[in-house]
XYZ file of C-alpha atoms in Angstrom:
712
model
C 0.110 0.070 -0.070
C 1.221 3.401 -0.979
C 2.018 5.813 1.913
C 1.686 9.029 -0.077
C -0.856 10.317 -2.365
C 0.383 12.721 -5.084
C -2.661 14.356 -7.152
C -1.662 16.306 -10.564
C -3.815 17.412 -13.496
C -3.400 14.950 -16.118
C -2.432 11.244 -16.547
C 0.607 12.124 -18.716
C 2.057 14.169 -16.004
C 1.205 11.460 -13.602
C 2.871 8.940 -15.535
C 6.172 11.096 -15.807
C 6.193 11.974 -12.129
C 5.383 8.265 -10.861
C 8.772 6.941 -12.199
C 10.865 9.271 -9.992
C 8.890 8.722 -6.751
C 8.860 5.056 -6.192
C 6.582 2.275 -4.803
C 5.659 4.508 -1.554
C 4.026 6.974 -3.790
C 0.738 6.721 -5.734
C 0.372 9.401 -8.285
C -3.176 10.177 -9.928
C -4.628 12.832 -11.913
C -7.680 15.145 -11.247
C -8.184 15.585 -14.881
C -8.050 19.401 -14.531
C -10.629 21.207 -12.505
C -13.095 19.416 -10.235
C -15.200 22.098 -9.025
C -16.205 25.366 -10.896
C -19.052 27.816 -11.212
C -22.285 26.521 -12.590
C -23.113 26.881 -16.213
C -26.881 27.281 -15.805
C -26.814 30.614 -13.936
C -24.320 33.235 -12.571
C -23.204 31.138 -9.762
C -22.073 34.286 -7.621
C -23.925 35.318 -4.590
C -23.511 39.142 -4.996
C -25.707 39.994 -2.044
C -23.415 37.780 0.112
C -20.284 39.838 -0.757
C -19.563 38.101 -4.229
C -19.320 34.540 -2.658
C -18.812 31.818 -5.474
C -21.232 29.109 -5.596
C -19.136 26.291 -6.553
C -20.369 22.838 -7.694
C -18.842 19.711 -8.575
C -18.260 19.480 -12.496
C -20.322 17.243 -14.595
C -18.942 13.861 -14.995
C -16.514 14.150 -12.074
C -18.343 12.240 -9.434
C -16.857 8.905 -10.093
C -13.352 10.410 -10.108
C -13.914 12.250 -6.760
C -15.175 9.034 -5.280
C -11.921 7.305 -6.437
C -9.661 10.258 -5.129
C -11.397 10.010 -1.731
C -10.783 6.302 -1.546
C -7.089 6.841 -2.266
C -6.740 9.710 0.204
C -8.493 7.590 2.909
C -5.605 5.167 2.537
C -2.777 7.593 2.227
C -0.866 8.816 5.416
C -0.053 12.145 3.427
C -1.466 13.879 0.515
C 0.523 16.035 -1.898
C -1.202 18.546 -4.088
C 1.079 18.889 -7.315
C -0.970 20.980 -9.839
C 0.757 23.493 -11.971
C 2.644 26.291 -10.476
C 0.387 29.299 -11.329
C -3.115 30.855 -10.181
C -5.091 28.133 -12.114
C -2.967 25.318 -10.585
C -3.141 26.743 -7.029
C -6.904 27.177 -7.363
C -7.316 23.331 -8.451
C -5.225 22.289 -5.365
C -7.544 24.605 -3.296
C -10.632 22.865 -4.664
C -9.004 19.339 -4.244
C -8.256 20.222 -0.639
C -11.865 21.380 -0.074
C -13.274 18.103 -1.431
C -10.732 15.600 0.232
C -10.630 17.821 3.511
C -7.124 18.468 3.415
C -6.005 21.324 5.775
C -4.636 23.941 3.183
C -2.566 25.565 5.901
C -0.451 22.692 6.364
C 2.400 21.566 4.224
C 0.342 19.784 1.517
C 1.352 21.717 -1.686
C 4.375 20.837 -3.886
C 5.300 22.723 -7.057
C 8.131 22.348 -9.520
C 9.045 24.245 -12.818
C 10.127 21.197 -14.456
C 9.317 17.483 -14.299
C 12.873 15.867 -13.737
C 14.098 13.663 -10.883
C 15.879 16.441 -8.989
C 12.947 18.948 -9.224
C 10.393 16.408 -8.069
C 12.697 15.227 -5.238
C 13.340 18.738 -3.975
C 9.480 19.447 -4.135
C 8.668 16.587 -2.159
C 11.317 17.583 0.529
C 9.877 21.012 0.832
C 5.975 20.847 0.683
C 4.348 24.229 1.524
C 0.869 25.343 2.527
C -1.598 26.545 -0.027
C -0.839 29.990 -1.322
C -4.243 31.676 -0.541
C -3.191 34.931 -2.516
C -2.731 32.915 -5.651
C -6.054 31.354 -5.138
C -7.751 34.409 -4.497
C -6.111 36.116 -7.533
C -7.766 33.259 -9.655
C -11.012 33.498 -7.943
C -11.139 37.350 -8.507
C -10.609 36.531 -12.368
C -12.871 33.938 -12.461
C -15.711 35.758 -10.765
C -15.120 38.969 -12.549
C -14.965 37.310 -15.945
C -18.233 35.434 -15.012
C -19.998 38.692 -14.026
C -18.960 40.414 -17.274
C -19.831 37.579 -19.451
C -23.128 36.667 -17.831
C -24.368 40.137 -17.870
C -23.424 41.449 -21.223
C -23.984 38.116 -23.306
C -27.852 38.111 -22.648
C -28.123 41.704 -23.733
C -26.506 40.731 -27.061
C -28.867 37.711 -27.210
C -31.842 40.117 -26.901
C -30.521 42.872 -29.343
C -28.628 41.007 -31.844
C -28.916 37.057 -31.879
C -28.512 34.002 -29.794
C -25.020 32.465 -29.107
C -23.100 35.817 -28.821
C -20.949 36.366 -25.968
C -18.762 39.320 -24.545
C -15.881 39.001 -22.278
C -13.378 41.222 -20.202
C -10.494 40.137 -22.394
C -12.045 38.851 -25.539
C -13.969 42.061 -26.115
C -10.749 44.267 -25.874
C -8.935 41.934 -28.161
C -11.715 42.309 -30.725
C -11.627 46.149 -30.375
C -7.873 46.012 -31.188
C -8.635 44.099 -34.350
C -11.794 45.997 -35.349
C -9.874 49.497 -34.843
C -6.937 48.275 -37.046
C -9.454 47.286 -39.676
C -10.900 50.665 -39.600
C -7.583 52.244 -40.063
C -7.167 50.075 -43.037
C -10.572 51.040 -44.554
C -9.893 54.652 -43.859
C -6.329 54.617 -45.225
C -5.766 56.963 -48.393
C -2.589 55.735 -50.266
C -0.020 58.497 -51.074
C 2.290 58.275 -54.221
C 6.048 58.214 -53.867
C 8.993 57.197 -55.760
C 12.319 55.671 -55.528
C 15.329 55.919 -57.657
C 17.883 53.043 -57.757
C 20.974 53.654 -59.809
C 23.735 51.044 -60.935
C 27.234 52.516 -60.902
C 30.486 50.917 -62.142
C 34.076 51.379 -61.326
C 37.102 51.615 -63.703
C 37.794 48.009 -63.184
C 34.209 47.009 -64.113
C 32.925 46.179 -60.714
C 29.280 47.278 -60.467
C 27.111 47.963 -57.285
C 23.593 49.573 -56.561
C 22.915 52.828 -54.798
C 19.535 54.606 -53.833
C 18.648 58.274 -54.173
C 18.835 60.085 -50.937
C 18.306 63.770 -51.773
C 19.949 66.856 -52.993
C 22.724 69.221 -51.790
C 22.958 67.026 -48.633
C 19.292 67.192 -47.787
C 16.904 64.345 -47.985
C 14.255 64.650 -50.596
C 11.003 62.788 -50.900
C 9.902 62.233 -54.415
C 6.087 62.525 -54.775
C 5.327 62.384 -58.421
C 6.597 61.188 -61.664
C 7.284 64.668 -62.630
C 9.678 65.121 -59.870
C 11.273 61.796 -60.517
C 11.803 62.528 -64.254
C 13.449 65.724 -63.322
C 15.936 63.867 -61.208
C 16.494 61.077 -63.595
C 17.044 63.783 -66.338
C 19.608 65.429 -64.367
C 21.317 62.142 -63.557
C 22.079 61.447 -67.182
C 24.421 64.322 -67.621
C 26.042 64.565 -63.951
C 29.513 63.401 -63.199
C 29.722 60.843 -60.364
C 32.381 60.341 -57.493
C 32.504 58.723 -54.136
C 32.073 61.451 -51.648
C 32.180 59.550 -48.290
C 33.103 55.894 -47.096
C 32.205 54.838 -43.535
C 33.429 51.390 -42.304
C 32.591 49.908 -39.121
C 31.615 46.741 -37.177
C 28.192 45.623 -36.035
C 27.389 43.150 -33.231
C 23.941 41.420 -33.023
C 22.826 39.896 -29.799
C 20.680 36.857 -29.535
C 17.174 37.083 -28.475
C 16.315 36.047 -24.799
C 14.793 32.671 -24.094
C 11.025 32.055 -24.736
C 8.295 33.346 -22.401
C 4.724 32.308 -23.411
C 3.864 35.103 -25.511
C 7.215 35.088 -27.512
C 7.000 31.434 -28.067
C 3.393 31.774 -29.491
C 4.549 34.636 -31.732
C 7.638 32.419 -33.002
C 5.758 29.352 -33.364
C 3.091 31.248 -35.547
C 5.827 32.941 -37.697
C 8.103 29.971 -38.193
C 5.783 26.875 -37.633
C 2.318 28.330 -38.701
C 0.916 27.153 -35.258
C -2.111 28.755 -33.864
C -1.415 29.992 -30.202
C -4.021 27.401 -28.974
C -1.861 24.543 -31.060
C 1.468 25.925 -29.594
C 0.153 25.589 -25.932
C -1.287 22.199 -26.514
C 2.117 20.797 -27.972
C 3.941 22.548 -25.364
C 1.821 20.928 -22.565
C 2.771 17.604 -24.064
C 6.380 18.265 -24.002
C 6.176 19.635 -20.351
C 4.007 16.761 -18.830
C 6.087 14.012 -20.600
C 6.808 12.157 -23.904
C 7.753 8.424 -24.231
C 11.457 7.948 -24.955
C 12.097 4.467 -25.576
C 13.614 2.703 -22.635
C 13.777 6.069 -20.516
C 9.942 5.962 -20.383
C 8.002 9.172 -19.996
C 10.225 12.208 -19.866
C 9.282 16.055 -19.341
C 11.320 17.817 -22.194
C 10.689 21.453 -21.270
C 9.994 23.646 -18.356
C 6.595 25.013 -17.502
C 5.133 26.696 -20.471
C 2.948 29.606 -18.737
C 5.592 32.198 -17.692
C 6.484 35.864 -18.401
C 9.780 35.326 -16.941
C 13.113 35.282 -18.882
C 15.111 34.136 -15.910
C 17.257 31.101 -16.200
C 18.505 28.814 -13.566
C 22.209 28.665 -12.995
C 22.261 24.867 -13.754
C 20.524 25.412 -16.967
C 22.955 28.141 -18.002
C 25.857 25.746 -17.133
C 24.398 22.883 -19.321
C 23.919 25.342 -22.258
C 27.542 26.698 -22.005
C 28.962 23.217 -21.736
C 26.931 21.986 -24.993
C 27.988 25.152 -26.722
C 31.757 24.637 -26.024
C 31.596 21.026 -27.002
C 29.784 21.256 -30.233
C 30.811 24.977 -31.394
C 34.046 25.526 -29.761
C 35.289 28.161 -27.209
C 35.037 31.081 -29.696
C 31.198 30.624 -29.632
C 30.992 30.911 -25.956
C 30.853 34.349 -24.236
C 33.226 35.143 -21.416
C 30.441 35.529 -19.018
C 26.886 33.856 -18.966
C 24.305 36.064 -20.474
C 21.718 37.114 -17.924
C 18.307 38.331 -18.970
C 16.215 40.661 -16.922
C 12.398 40.285 -16.624
C 10.323 43.487 -17.043
C 8.975 44.646 -13.886
C 5.359 44.010 -14.618
C 6.002 40.293 -15.241
C 5.417 37.680 -12.715
C 9.029 36.195 -11.948
C 7.879 32.954 -10.280
C 8.996 30.751 -12.947
C 11.857 30.468 -15.201
C 11.835 30.901 -18.977
C 10.579 28.179 -21.258
C 13.598 26.063 -21.925
C 14.687 22.267 -22.444
C 14.972 20.348 -18.966
C 17.944 18.539 -20.488
C 20.405 20.718 -22.758
C 22.124 17.539 -23.887
C 18.806 16.107 -25.476
C 19.234 17.980 -28.769
C 16.340 17.816 -31.292
C 17.939 15.449 -33.708
C 18.605 12.872 -31.007
C 14.926 12.679 -30.234
C 13.468 13.243 -33.743
C 12.298 9.650 -34.159
C 10.648 9.626 -30.799
C 8.531 12.731 -31.126
C 5.645 13.574 -33.392
C 6.324 16.067 -36.110
C 4.653 18.937 -34.133
C 6.372 18.080 -30.987
C 9.566 17.731 -32.871
C 9.347 21.196 -34.371
C 8.270 22.853 -31.292
C 10.861 21.350 -29.287
C 13.590 22.233 -31.769
C 12.449 25.901 -31.773
C 12.492 25.888 -27.928
C 15.791 24.097 -27.837
C 17.566 26.452 -30.421
C 16.385 29.417 -28.965
C 17.719 28.453 -25.395
C 21.137 27.379 -26.688
C 21.495 30.459 -28.832
C 20.662 32.959 -26.048
C 23.893 31.707 -24.251
C 26.136 32.032 -27.498
C 28.472 34.761 -28.563
C 27.303 37.646 -30.844
C 27.179 37.717 -34.468
C 29.724 39.945 -35.916
C 29.376 41.954 -39.142
C 31.532 44.333 -41.193
C 29.412 47.259 -42.449
C 30.347 49.913 -44.967
C 28.145 52.713 -45.990
C 28.916 54.829 -49.140
C 27.834 58.260 -50.094
C 27.883 59.105 -53.812
C 27.472 62.506 -55.314
C 26.566 63.398 -58.748
C 27.413 67.026 -59.864
C 25.595 68.858 -62.474
C 27.781 71.042 -64.577
C 31.500 71.592 -64.188
C 32.846 69.622 -61.628
C 35.510 72.418 -60.797
C 32.516 74.619 -59.631
C 31.119 71.956 -57.291
C 28.847 73.315 -54.764
C 28.423 76.653 -56.405
C 24.941 76.962 -57.206
C 24.791 73.591 -58.688
C 22.542 70.651 -57.947
C 24.429 67.767 -56.345
C 22.440 64.603 -56.498
C 23.033 62.448 -53.308
C 23.028 58.587 -53.529
C 23.712 56.043 -50.856
C 24.502 52.478 -50.553
C 25.279 50.308 -47.758
C 26.302 46.605 -47.180
C 27.338 44.153 -44.547
C 29.366 40.868 -44.500
C 29.120 38.386 -41.805
C 32.375 37.801 -40.149
C 31.613 35.749 -37.388
C 28.281 33.744 -37.226
C 28.048 33.501 -33.425
C 24.450 32.556 -32.318
C 23.397 32.725 -35.937
C 25.114 29.526 -36.465
C 22.091 27.845 -34.797
C 19.175 30.215 -34.764
C 17.741 33.439 -36.088
C 14.575 35.128 -34.797
C 11.603 35.361 -37.177
C 10.113 38.578 -38.399
C 6.413 39.633 -38.360
C 6.825 41.569 -41.653
C 7.187 39.469 -44.818
C 9.785 41.703 -46.547
C 13.191 40.339 -46.706
C 16.337 42.155 -45.711
C 18.230 42.948 -48.694
C 21.979 43.373 -48.506
C 24.800 43.752 -50.996
C 28.510 43.105 -50.949
C 29.811 46.394 -51.701
C 33.423 46.715 -53.315
C 36.319 48.416 -51.460
C 35.407 51.963 -52.613
C 37.778 54.788 -51.736
C 36.631 58.548 -51.067
C 37.179 60.614 -54.194
C 37.027 57.712 -56.584
C 35.269 58.440 -59.955
C 32.208 56.365 -60.919
C 30.221 56.111 -64.056
C 26.468 55.757 -64.026
C 25.234 52.702 -65.979
C 21.492 52.207 -65.255
C 18.617 54.220 -63.759
C 15.501 52.383 -62.320
C 12.895 54.857 -61.295
C 9.868 53.006 -59.570
C 6.775 54.116 -58.429
C 5.022 52.944 -54.957
C 2.268 53.921 -52.890
C 2.119 53.969 -49.072
C 0.243 51.137 -47.804
C -2.123 50.727 -44.681
C -1.185 49.117 -41.451
C -1.148 45.181 -41.783
C -3.915 43.410 -40.171
C -3.127 41.374 -36.998
C -1.827 37.898 -37.048
C -1.995 35.637 -34.086
C 1.718 36.570 -33.459
C 1.279 40.394 -33.640
C -2.002 40.261 -31.673
C -0.336 38.346 -28.849
C 2.574 40.655 -28.906
C 0.117 43.758 -28.780
C -2.036 42.257 -25.960
C 1.350 41.563 -23.986
C 2.558 45.090 -24.626
C -0.738 46.824 -23.551
C -0.936 44.592 -20.416
C -4.056 42.995 -21.580
C -4.585 39.277 -20.248
C -1.747 36.977 -18.849
C 0.304 34.015 -20.561
C -2.532 31.678 -19.768
C -5.132 33.849 -21.605
C -3.818 34.715 -24.943
C -4.597 31.285 -26.640
C -8.136 30.990 -25.257
C -9.072 34.554 -26.125
C -8.125 34.182 -29.746
C -9.712 30.851 -29.986
C -13.068 32.091 -28.539
C -13.292 34.949 -31.045
C -12.637 32.703 -33.850
C -15.341 30.270 -32.567
C -17.841 32.905 -32.042
C -17.628 33.952 -35.720
C -16.155 37.421 -34.767
C -12.858 36.735 -36.640
C -11.935 34.693 -39.662
C -8.361 33.562 -40.181
C -7.388 34.451 -43.835
C -3.902 32.858 -44.257
C -2.191 34.133 -41.182
C -4.443 37.356 -40.877
C -7.209 37.805 -38.353
C -10.014 39.621 -40.276
C -13.012 40.783 -38.292
C -16.506 39.430 -39.755
C -19.501 41.759 -40.204
C -20.821 40.154 -36.952
C -17.648 40.913 -35.128
C -17.665 44.532 -36.310
C -21.515 44.777 -35.462
C -20.907 43.421 -31.776
C -17.692 45.468 -31.395
C -19.708 48.753 -32.378
C -22.481 47.789 -29.692
C -19.623 47.133 -27.038
C -17.870 50.372 -27.793
C -21.013 52.527 -27.684
C -22.515 50.859 -24.709
C -19.667 49.349 -22.493
C -16.881 51.700 -23.155
C -14.750 50.767 -19.768
C -15.121 46.928 -20.788
C -13.513 47.495 -24.062
C -11.151 50.348 -22.963
C -7.525 49.127 -23.129
C -6.214 51.191 -20.341
C -9.136 50.287 -18.075
C -8.633 46.499 -18.772
C -4.682 46.812 -18.192
C -5.514 48.617 -14.824
C -7.706 45.733 -13.867
C -5.030 43.234 -14.755
C -2.429 45.088 -12.661
C -5.176 45.189 -9.662
C -5.587 41.406 -10.167
C -1.707 41.134 -9.884
C -2.011 43.099 -6.568
C -4.335 40.296 -5.172
C -1.645 37.703 -6.017
C 0.896 39.879 -4.040
C -1.490 39.962 -1.123
C -1.867 43.946 -1.289
C -5.559 44.079 -2.202
C -8.559 41.766 -1.287
C -10.169 40.308 -4.182
C -13.705 41.032 -3.011
C -12.529 44.748 -2.744
C -12.085 44.788 -6.502
C -15.560 43.299 -7.099
C -17.220 45.783 -4.516
C -15.779 48.818 -6.650
C -16.346 47.367 -9.979
C -20.043 45.943 -9.728
C -22.298 48.928 -8.999
C -21.098 51.078 -11.897
C -21.043 48.143 -14.195
C -24.724 47.254 -13.402
C -25.862 50.916 -14.008
C -24.202 50.398 -17.498
C -25.995 47.018 -18.089
C -29.370 48.748 -17.233
C -28.864 51.693 -19.328
C -27.653 49.555 -22.371
C -30.853 47.432 -22.110
C -33.006 50.567 -22.410
C -30.863 52.524 -25.191
C -29.654 49.482 -27.505
C -32.047 49.020 -30.338
C -32.937 45.644 -31.707
C -30.557 44.814 -34.441
C -31.526 42.943 -37.584
C -28.810 40.953 -38.998
C -28.600 41.355 -42.841
C -29.472 38.244 -44.526
C -26.998 37.220 -47.241
C -28.590 35.490 -50.248
C -27.090 32.734 -52.246
C -27.866 31.449 -55.748
C -28.639 27.981 -54.513
C -31.913 26.641 -54.617
C -33.283 24.351 -51.615
C -34.064 21.079 -53.180
C -36.562 20.416 -50.648
C -38.955 23.161 -50.615
C -37.725 25.340 -53.608
C -36.746 28.568 -51.680
C -33.499 30.375 -52.433
C -31.082 29.358 -49.569
C -29.563 32.049 -47.520
C -25.849 32.168 -45.910
C -25.732 32.039 -42.156
C -22.772 31.654 -39.991
C -22.318 28.964 -37.376
C -19.723 27.680 -34.979
C -17.552 26.337 -37.837
C -18.124 29.385 -40.253
C -20.601 30.005 -43.070
C -23.143 27.562 -44.245
C -26.204 27.430 -46.359
C -29.662 27.320 -44.761
C -33.132 27.215 -45.881
C -35.088 30.313 -45.126
C -38.005 28.320 -44.422
C -36.790 27.072 -41.051
C -38.219 25.495 -38.816
C -40.919 24.071 -41.605
C -37.821 23.246 -43.650
C -34.520 22.208 -41.730
C -32.337 21.836 -44.997
C -28.701 23.036 -44.418
C -25.547 22.168 -46.140
C -21.895 23.331 -46.309
C -21.020 26.617 -48.210
C -17.936 26.043 -50.543
C -15.470 28.667 -51.093
C -13.890 28.121 -54.358
C -10.132 28.085 -54.259
C -9.681 29.163 -57.954
C -7.745 26.136 -58.975
C -8.556 22.565 -60.173
C -8.279 19.565 -58.079
C -4.992 17.818 -58.958
C -6.457 14.405 -58.574
C -9.705 14.622 -60.569
C -9.623 18.002 -62.245
C -12.937 19.180 -60.314
C -12.944 22.363 -58.282
C -10.776 22.596 -55.227
C -12.747 24.296 -52.529
C -11.716 26.124 -49.267
C -12.618 24.132 -45.920
C -11.857 24.989 -42.411
C -10.886 23.145 -39.252
C -12.695 23.466 -36.010
C -10.038 25.989 -34.955
C -10.865 28.221 -38.163
C -7.703 27.151 -40.095
C -8.394 26.823 -43.659
C -7.345 23.823 -45.954
C -8.204 22.729 -49.316
C -10.310 19.803 -50.629
C -12.364 18.570 -53.537
C -15.905 19.526 -54.415
C -16.325 15.750 -55.285
C -15.491 14.253 -51.919
C -16.030 11.602 -51.057
C -15.400 10.062 -54.380
C -12.125 12.180 -54.506
C -10.021 12.191 -51.280
C -7.721 15.413 -52.157
C -6.805 17.327 -49.180
C -3.921 19.721 -48.765
C -2.872 22.531 -46.443
C -1.277 24.270 -49.384
C -2.403 25.437 -52.628
C -1.663 22.899 -55.350
C 0.294 24.039 -58.605
C -0.263 22.830 -62.160
C 3.060 21.376 -62.101
C 3.746 17.615 -61.433
C 6.808 16.207 -59.617
C 9.452 15.208 -62.047
C 10.596 12.566 -59.471
C 7.350 10.762 -58.517
C 4.547 12.136 -60.620
C 2.487 13.495 -57.618
C 1.138 17.078 -57.786
C 3.201 20.055 -56.429
C 1.921 22.500 -53.825
C 3.183 26.022 -53.683
C 4.464 28.211 -50.769
C 5.761 31.575 -50.848
C 8.495 33.111 -48.584
C 9.590 36.673 -49.261
C 10.298 36.900 -52.862
C 10.714 33.222 -53.425
C 8.165 30.673 -54.379
C 8.869 27.078 -53.241
C 7.149 24.307 -55.041
C 7.117 21.040 -52.889
C 5.989 17.587 -53.850
C 2.743 16.572 -52.000
C 4.053 13.102 -51.568
C 5.751 13.188 -48.099
C 7.987 10.143 -49.094
C 9.385 11.958 -52.093
C 10.364 15.295 -50.545
C 11.360 17.024 -54.004
C 11.305 20.937 -53.930
C 11.820 23.463 -56.574
C 12.373 27.248 -56.142
C 11.884 30.207 -58.565
C 11.637 33.956 -58.157
C 8.345 35.393 -57.363
C 7.314 38.305 -59.713
C 7.546 41.674 -57.944
C 4.035 43.450 -57.770
C 4.595 47.027 -59.201
C 1.903 49.179 -57.922
C 0.451 51.693 -60.499
C -1.853 54.734 -60.604
């Protein structure tokens, strides 16, 4: 019989921990929360000082009975849920159910699931941290009140199934505000002039127009561009300045939750939800052959960049062994966490630096391997030496007229060129941080130019441009913005995005988050009638106040007492002033085969679909297919755009199930020269990559993507 009972959240976590504790310990799982607020009503006794009315969650009765039996046989119970607010609350609820005195040393926490971490945690159990519990209760009750009071207003005034939330509604406002900026944007014309120069030895390089007479000049029209290019043709050219230097580039810090989600979106195409799901698997434990279940990364919900001394030592040892001493800085790199962050945990890192991704590749799923490699590479790189570049910037002057009268009432045309050369890769040998914009950094290798050197002008390339609106948010840039503005916390980014997508407020278009007409309408109602709830500063301040509960400086019920009266006044006013909104019905050209009516387009949980307007007399409904604009490579039918439950788009065939074509990527009209399968196309910067759809083949081709020139 086991002396000690250890309770965690998941079976995977239990399995990993069990092998480190021995036969005296029984490790079991609560399967997440066991108590929560009821779904059928508010579940908060407002008149009794906002007392939560917790109930046992549906389907958890048998599990609780089993936990009670195990608890009755154990000499001691350890509550080992996740080391954050949510985990502390789960332990508190477990303590209540199992009649464990939370003021006694019953709580064990660890940032990583390793033998040492588990052993140390068991040696030093602590009482429940009620400040953490109260911070979670404050957030849960506050979110419940906001959601349960505003959502029915939306149901009455718009339609059933809508929702509002303290964080989700602010996220929607941010997305809608950006969309409005895009719609209001008026493009402005501007021109660039690129020139190609040659030296006496035939060496050629490019430079861009800067201005005239040493002053920067913006070219606003074709007339201005033509005037400058005309002057250029008869000017004499020379190098007027050369500046050489060295640039050092430092590695990015190790991952926190938000930066991991951003980078996984940029580099892997993962949604925030998918990133957290896969990270959870890596944290809780993955089967590694004879080693059994092994936790491969530290806890994945954190906003701290701090690293343990032991982790840094492991990284430095690995760097010296694999890359050599030149790649190892004289001192370990120490990263400072911003003041607003919670520094209870380490950054996200591998638990064992020696377990490089390639050594585990055959034992991980594709997604696990890709995310683990991203985390591992980032961690090792953050302790590597700087990358070093030689830089050169060149100023070129074109003199119109007699060179002997240089600068005397003559137009001097100024061109500039810059280039860099990597002379020591440092951390770049392993990892380079991704970029949110799709533009590629262009750099050229400049020749060794000397000041005063004469040049000849070979080619002039004027090009028309138009200013562009700000880009739509992607998951990566939205998470970054939410973090910068103090909206939500590491645990809320992924569920917030998932919610606004599932509600039909936002659609994913490739990586962009595009507000739907429904989303815009709900946002307008929220902005006009609940200004505080969708106010960025108000929400950020509330997050700060919730943090103060965790720090023990404020009572969580005090926050509710201050918030509730004014909020309910707003609710009463909104119910009176908001007029019933009739959602416009989008008609299709499809005839209902059951009753002959013209079907309409409606939006459901998983996107748009065709429905008969004769409902409920006629309940006919069917999927709405968006044509992809290409033929199915298997049968020649139309390729159609489909969506997963999370809103991610993929391609299928209109002739399904007769044709089983499915693809994440757009098919091309080319066939693979190796195996004869169809090729898919991906675009990165200015390069289009054609990849064979047959995973066993792996053939790829590249060719330059045409630059899109903008015209009037």
